[in-house]
PDB file of C-alpha atoms in Angstrom:
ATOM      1  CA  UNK O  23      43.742 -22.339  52.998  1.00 72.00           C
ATOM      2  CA  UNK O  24      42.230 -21.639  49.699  1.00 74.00           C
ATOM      3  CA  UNK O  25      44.406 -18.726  49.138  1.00 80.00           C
ATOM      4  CA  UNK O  26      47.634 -20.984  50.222  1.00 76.00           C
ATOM      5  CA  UNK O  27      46.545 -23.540  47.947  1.00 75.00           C
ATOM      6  CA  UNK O  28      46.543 -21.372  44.883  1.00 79.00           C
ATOM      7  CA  UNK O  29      49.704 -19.586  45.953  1.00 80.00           C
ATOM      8  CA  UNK O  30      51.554 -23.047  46.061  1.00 80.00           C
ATOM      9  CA  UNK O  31      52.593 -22.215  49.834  1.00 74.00           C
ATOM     10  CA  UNK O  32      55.066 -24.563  51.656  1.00 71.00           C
ATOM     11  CA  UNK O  33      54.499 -25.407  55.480  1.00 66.00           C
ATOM     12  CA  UNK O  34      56.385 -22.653  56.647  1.00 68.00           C
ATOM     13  CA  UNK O  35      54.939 -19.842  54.551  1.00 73.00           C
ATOM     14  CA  UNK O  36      51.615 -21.176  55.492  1.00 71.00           C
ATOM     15  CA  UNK O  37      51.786 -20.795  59.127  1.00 68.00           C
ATOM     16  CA  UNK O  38      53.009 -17.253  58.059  1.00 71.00           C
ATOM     17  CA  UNK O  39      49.854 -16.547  56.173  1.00 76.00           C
ATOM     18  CA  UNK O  40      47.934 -18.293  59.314  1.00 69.00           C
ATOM     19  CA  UNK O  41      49.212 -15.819  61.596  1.00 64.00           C
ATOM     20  CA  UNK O  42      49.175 -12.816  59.284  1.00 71.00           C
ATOM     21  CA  UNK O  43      45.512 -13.603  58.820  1.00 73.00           C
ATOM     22  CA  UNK O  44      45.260 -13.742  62.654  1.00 65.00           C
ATOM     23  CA  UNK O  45      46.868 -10.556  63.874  1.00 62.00           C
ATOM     24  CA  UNK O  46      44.980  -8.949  60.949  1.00 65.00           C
ATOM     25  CA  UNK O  47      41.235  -9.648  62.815  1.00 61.00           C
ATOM     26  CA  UNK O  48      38.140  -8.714  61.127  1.00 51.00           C
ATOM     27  CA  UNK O  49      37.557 -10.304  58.252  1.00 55.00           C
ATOM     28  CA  UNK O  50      40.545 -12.008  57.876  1.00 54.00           C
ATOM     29  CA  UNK O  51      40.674 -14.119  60.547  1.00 49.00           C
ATOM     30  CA  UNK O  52      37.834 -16.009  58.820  1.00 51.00           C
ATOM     31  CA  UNK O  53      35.514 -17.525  60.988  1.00 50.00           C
ATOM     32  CA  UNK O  54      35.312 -17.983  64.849  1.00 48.00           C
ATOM     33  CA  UNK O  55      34.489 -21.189  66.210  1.00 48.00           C
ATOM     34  CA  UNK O  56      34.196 -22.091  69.638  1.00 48.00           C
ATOM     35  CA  UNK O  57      36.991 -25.619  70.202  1.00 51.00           C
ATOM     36  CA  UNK O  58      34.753 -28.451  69.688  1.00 50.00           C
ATOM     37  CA  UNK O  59      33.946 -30.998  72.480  1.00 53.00           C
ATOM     38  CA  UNK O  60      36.666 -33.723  71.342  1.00 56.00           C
ATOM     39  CA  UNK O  61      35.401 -36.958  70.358  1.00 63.00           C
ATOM     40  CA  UNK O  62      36.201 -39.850  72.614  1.00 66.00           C
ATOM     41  CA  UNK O  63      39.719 -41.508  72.267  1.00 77.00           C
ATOM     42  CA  UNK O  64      38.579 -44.906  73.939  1.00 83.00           C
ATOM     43  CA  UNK O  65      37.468 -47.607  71.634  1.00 89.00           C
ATOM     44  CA  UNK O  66      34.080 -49.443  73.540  1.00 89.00           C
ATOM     45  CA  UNK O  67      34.647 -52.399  75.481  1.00 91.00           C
ATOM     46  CA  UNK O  68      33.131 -54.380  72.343  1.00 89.00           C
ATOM     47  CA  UNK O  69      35.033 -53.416  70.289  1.00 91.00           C
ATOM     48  CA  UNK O  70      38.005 -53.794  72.047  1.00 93.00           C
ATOM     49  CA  UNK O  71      36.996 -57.601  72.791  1.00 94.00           C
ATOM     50  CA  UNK O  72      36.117 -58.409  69.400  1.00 93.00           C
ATOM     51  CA  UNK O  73      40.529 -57.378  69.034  1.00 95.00           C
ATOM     52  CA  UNK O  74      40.942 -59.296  71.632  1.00 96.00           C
ATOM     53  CA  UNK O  75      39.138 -62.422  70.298  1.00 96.00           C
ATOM     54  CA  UNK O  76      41.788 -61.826  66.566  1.00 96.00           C
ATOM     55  CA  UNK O  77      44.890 -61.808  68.696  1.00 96.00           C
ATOM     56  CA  UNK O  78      47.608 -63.077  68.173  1.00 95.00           C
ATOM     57  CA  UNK O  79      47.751 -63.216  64.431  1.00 95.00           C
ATOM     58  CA  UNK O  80      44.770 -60.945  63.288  1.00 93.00           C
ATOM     59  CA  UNK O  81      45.663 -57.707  61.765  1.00 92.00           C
ATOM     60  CA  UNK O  82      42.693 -54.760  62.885  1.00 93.00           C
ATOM     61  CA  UNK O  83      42.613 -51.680  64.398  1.00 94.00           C
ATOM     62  CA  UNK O  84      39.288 -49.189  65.803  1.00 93.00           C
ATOM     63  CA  UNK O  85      39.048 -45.932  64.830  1.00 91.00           C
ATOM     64  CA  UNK O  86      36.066 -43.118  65.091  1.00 87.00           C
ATOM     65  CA  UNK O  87      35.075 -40.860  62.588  1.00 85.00           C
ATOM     66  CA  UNK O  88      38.017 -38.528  62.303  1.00 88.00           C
ATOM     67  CA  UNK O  89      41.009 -41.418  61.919  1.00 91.00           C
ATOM     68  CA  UNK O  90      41.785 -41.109  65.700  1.00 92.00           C
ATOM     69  CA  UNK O  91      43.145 -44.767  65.955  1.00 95.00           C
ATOM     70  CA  UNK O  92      41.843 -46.232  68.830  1.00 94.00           C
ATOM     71  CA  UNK O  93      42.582 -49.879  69.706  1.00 95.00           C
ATOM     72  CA  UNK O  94      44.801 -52.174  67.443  1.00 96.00           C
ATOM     73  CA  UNK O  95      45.691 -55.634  67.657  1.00 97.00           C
ATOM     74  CA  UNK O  96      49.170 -56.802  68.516  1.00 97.00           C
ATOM     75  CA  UNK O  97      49.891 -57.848  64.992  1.00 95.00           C
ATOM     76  CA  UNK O  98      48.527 -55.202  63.701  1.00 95.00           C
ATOM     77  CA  UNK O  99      51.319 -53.006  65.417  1.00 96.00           C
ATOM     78  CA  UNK O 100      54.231 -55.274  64.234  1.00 94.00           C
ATOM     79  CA  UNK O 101      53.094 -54.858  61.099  1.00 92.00           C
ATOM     80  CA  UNK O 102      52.329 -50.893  61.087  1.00 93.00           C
ATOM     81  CA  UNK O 103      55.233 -50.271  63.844  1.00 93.00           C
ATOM     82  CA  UNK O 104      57.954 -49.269  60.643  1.00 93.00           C
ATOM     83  CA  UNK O 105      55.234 -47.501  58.624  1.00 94.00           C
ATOM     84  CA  UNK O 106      55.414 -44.313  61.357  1.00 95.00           C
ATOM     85  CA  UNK O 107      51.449 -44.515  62.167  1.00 95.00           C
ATOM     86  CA  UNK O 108      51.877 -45.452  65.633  1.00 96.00           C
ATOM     87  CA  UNK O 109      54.512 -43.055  66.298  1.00 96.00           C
ATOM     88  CA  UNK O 110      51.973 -39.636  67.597  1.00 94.00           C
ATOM     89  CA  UNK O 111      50.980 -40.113  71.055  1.00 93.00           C
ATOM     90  CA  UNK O 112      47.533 -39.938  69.531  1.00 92.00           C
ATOM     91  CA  UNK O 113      47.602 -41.461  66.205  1.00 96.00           C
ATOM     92  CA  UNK O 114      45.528 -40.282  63.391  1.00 94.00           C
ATOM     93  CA  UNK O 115      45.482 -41.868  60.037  1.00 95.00           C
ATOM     94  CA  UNK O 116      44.196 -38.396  58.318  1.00 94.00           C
ATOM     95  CA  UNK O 117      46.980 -36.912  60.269  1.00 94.00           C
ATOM     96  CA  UNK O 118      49.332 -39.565  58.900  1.00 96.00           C
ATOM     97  CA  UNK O 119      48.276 -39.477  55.839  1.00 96.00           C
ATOM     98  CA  UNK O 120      48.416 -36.084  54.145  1.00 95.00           C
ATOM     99  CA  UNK O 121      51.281 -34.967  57.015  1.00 94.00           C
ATOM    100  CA  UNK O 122      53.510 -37.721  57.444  1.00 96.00           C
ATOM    101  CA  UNK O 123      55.886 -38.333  54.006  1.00 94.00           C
ATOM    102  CA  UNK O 124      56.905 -42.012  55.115  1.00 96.00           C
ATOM    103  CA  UNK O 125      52.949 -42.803  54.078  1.00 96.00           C
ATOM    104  CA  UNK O 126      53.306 -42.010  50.409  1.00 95.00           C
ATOM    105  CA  UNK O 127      56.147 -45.617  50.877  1.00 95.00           C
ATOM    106  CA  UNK O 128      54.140 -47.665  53.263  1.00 96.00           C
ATOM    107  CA  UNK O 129      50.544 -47.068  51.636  1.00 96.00           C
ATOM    108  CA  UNK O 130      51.073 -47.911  47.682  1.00 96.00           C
ATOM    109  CA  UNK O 131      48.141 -46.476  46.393  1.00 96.00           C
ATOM    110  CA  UNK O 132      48.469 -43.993  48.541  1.00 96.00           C
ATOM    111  CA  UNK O 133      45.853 -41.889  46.330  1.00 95.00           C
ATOM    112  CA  UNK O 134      42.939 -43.717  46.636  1.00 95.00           C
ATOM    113  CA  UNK O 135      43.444 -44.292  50.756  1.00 95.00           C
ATOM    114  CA  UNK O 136      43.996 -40.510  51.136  1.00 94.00           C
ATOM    115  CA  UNK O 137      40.794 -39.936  49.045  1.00 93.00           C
ATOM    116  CA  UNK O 138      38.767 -41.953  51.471  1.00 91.00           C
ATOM    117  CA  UNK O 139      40.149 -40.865  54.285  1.00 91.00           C
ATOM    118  CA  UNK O 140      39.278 -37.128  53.587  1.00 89.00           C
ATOM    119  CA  UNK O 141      36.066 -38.114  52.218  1.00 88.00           C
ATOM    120  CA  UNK O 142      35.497 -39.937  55.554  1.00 86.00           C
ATOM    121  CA  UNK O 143      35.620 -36.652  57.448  1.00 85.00           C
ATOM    122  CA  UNK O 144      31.908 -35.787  55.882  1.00 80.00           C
ATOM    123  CA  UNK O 145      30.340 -38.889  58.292  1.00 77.00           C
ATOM    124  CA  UNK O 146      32.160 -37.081  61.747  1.00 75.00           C
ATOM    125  CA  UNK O 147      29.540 -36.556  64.291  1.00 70.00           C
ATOM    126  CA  UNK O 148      29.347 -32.586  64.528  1.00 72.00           C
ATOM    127  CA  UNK O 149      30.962 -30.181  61.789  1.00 71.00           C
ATOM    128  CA  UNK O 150      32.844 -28.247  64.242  1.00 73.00           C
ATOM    129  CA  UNK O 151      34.905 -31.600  65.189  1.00 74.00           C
ATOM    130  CA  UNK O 152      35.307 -31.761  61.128  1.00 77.00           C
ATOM    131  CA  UNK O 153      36.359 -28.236  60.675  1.00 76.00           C
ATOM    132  CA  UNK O 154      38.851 -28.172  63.319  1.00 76.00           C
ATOM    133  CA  UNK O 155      40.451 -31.634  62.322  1.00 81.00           C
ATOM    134  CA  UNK O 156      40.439 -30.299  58.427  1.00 82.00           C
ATOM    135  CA  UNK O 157      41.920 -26.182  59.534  1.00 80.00           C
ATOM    136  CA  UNK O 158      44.737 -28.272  61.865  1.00 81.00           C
ATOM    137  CA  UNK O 159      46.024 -30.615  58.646  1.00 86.00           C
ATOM    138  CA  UNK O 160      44.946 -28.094  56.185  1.00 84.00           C
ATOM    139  CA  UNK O 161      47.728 -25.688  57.018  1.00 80.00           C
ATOM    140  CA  UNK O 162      50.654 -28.800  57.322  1.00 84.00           C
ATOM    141  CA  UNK O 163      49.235 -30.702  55.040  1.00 86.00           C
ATOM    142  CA  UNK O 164      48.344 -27.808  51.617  1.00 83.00           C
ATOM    143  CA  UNK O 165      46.725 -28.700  48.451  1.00 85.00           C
ATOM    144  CA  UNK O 166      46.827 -32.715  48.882  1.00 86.00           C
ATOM    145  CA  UNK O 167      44.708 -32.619  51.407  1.00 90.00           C
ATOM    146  CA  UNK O 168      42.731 -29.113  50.833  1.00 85.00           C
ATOM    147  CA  UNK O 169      41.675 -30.333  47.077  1.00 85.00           C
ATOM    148  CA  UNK O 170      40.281 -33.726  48.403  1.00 89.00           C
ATOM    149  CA  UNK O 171      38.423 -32.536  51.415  1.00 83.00           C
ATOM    150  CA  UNK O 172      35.597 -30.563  49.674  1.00 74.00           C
ATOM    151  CA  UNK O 173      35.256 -33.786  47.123  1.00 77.00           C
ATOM    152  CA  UNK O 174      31.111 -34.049  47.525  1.00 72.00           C
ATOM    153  CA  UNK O 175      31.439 -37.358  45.795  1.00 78.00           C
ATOM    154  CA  UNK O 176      32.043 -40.654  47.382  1.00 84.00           C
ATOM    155  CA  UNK O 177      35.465 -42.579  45.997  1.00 88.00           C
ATOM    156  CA  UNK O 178      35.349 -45.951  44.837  1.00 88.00           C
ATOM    157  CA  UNK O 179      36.459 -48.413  47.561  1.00 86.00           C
ATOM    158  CA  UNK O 180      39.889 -50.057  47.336  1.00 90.00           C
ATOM    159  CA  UNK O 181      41.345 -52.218  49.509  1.00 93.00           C
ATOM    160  CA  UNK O 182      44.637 -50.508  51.442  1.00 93.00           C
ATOM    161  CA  UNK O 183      47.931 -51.830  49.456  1.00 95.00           C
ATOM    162  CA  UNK O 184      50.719 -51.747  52.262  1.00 95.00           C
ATOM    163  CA  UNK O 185      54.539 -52.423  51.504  1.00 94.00           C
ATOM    164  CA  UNK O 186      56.055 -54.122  54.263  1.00 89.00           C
ATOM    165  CA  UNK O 187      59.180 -53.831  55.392  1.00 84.00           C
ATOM    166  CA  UNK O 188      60.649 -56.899  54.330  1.00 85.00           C
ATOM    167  CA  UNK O 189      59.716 -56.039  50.335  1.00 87.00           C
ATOM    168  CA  UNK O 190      56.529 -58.091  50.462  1.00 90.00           C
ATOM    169  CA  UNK O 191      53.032 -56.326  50.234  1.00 94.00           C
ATOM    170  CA  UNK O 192      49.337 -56.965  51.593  1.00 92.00           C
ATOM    171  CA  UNK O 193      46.223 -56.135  50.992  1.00 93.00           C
ATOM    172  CA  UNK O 194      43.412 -55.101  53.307  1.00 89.00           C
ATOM    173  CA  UNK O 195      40.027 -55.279  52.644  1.00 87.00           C
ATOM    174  CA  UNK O 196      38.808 -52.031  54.821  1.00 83.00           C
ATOM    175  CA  UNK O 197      35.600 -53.070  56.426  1.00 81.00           C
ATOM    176  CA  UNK O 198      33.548 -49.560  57.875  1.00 75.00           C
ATOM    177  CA  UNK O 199      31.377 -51.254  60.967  1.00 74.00           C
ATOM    178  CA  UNK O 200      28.797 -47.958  62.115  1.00 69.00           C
ATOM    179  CA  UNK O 201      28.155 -48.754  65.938  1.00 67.00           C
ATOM    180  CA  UNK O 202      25.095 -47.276  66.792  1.00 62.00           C
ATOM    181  CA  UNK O 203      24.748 -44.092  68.756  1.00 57.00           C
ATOM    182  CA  UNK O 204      25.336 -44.461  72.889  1.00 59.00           C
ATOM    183  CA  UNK O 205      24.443 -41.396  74.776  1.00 53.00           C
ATOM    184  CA  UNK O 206      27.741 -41.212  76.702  1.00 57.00           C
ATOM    185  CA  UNK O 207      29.606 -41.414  73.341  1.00 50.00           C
ATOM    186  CA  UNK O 208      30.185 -39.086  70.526  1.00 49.00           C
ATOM    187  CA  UNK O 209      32.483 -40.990  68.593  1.00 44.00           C
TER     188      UNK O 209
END
């Protein structure tokens, strides 16, 4: 990724250097990890009542660690629905982000969200789930999302300005709610 980066690589030439890097072995390939166990995709029956209890009008979503979204409320979708977000089978807000080019018009400070967001990776549960989420957008995603990822610093909070279809915009204050550790869960 680092060499991509400094080469300016597209998407396409990218995967190229990917796969040249793979067929090449050795050294190359950089390191070998074994997959990581994936991270749960279900948001905890808490969680999902305390969405329940905002609905109809309250705009929230649940995600874990890595941006998987994993509940939202109702108006939450009607509101994100034309943004693209929702559109992945598994959503990912990371994913979204730094992949996706209708973010950069939905999200209007679009810097500072995709800041936190790849700063958010450092709090994921195990580093393997981290380095296989970053190595998957990395090669899509290039220098956006490579430069902010190794960021040691935390940003400075800012609440997510959203453009709404319509012309209109909102704010969201981003609220980060750490629920503690259940055996059965990684996320």
């Amino acid at each position: 990724n680092s060499i991509a980066d400094g080469l300016s690589l597209d998407v396409t030439e990218r995967r190229h250097l990917h796969y040249l890097a793979k067929i090449a072995g050795g050294d190359c390939a950089g390191q070998r990890h074994h997959a990581p166990v994936p991270m749960r995709r279900e948001a905890r029956p808490a969680a999902r009542e305390t969405l329940r209890l905002l609905e109809p009008h309250g705009v929230a979503m649940v995600t874990n660690k890595l941006g998987d979204v994993l509940a939202t409320t109702s108006a939450f979708d009607r509101l994100m629905e034309p943004t693209g977000l929702l559109d992945a089978d598994q959503p990912n807000l990371v994913r979204y982000i730094f992949t996706d080019a209708r973010s950069h018009d939905a999200l209007i400070n679009w810097d500072q969200i995709a800041d936190q967001q790849s700063f958010d990776l450092w709090h994921a549960p195990t580093i393997t789930a981290t380095e296989w989420l970053t190595a998957d957008i990395a090669s899509q995603a290039g220098p956006a999302f490579t430069a902010r990822v190794n960021q040691k610093l935390p940003p400075t909070p800012h609440p997510w300005e959203i453009r709404l279809t319509d012309g209109g915009t909102t704010r969201w204050q981003r609220e980060v709610l750490d629920i503690p550790a259940d055996p059965s869960n990684k996320s």
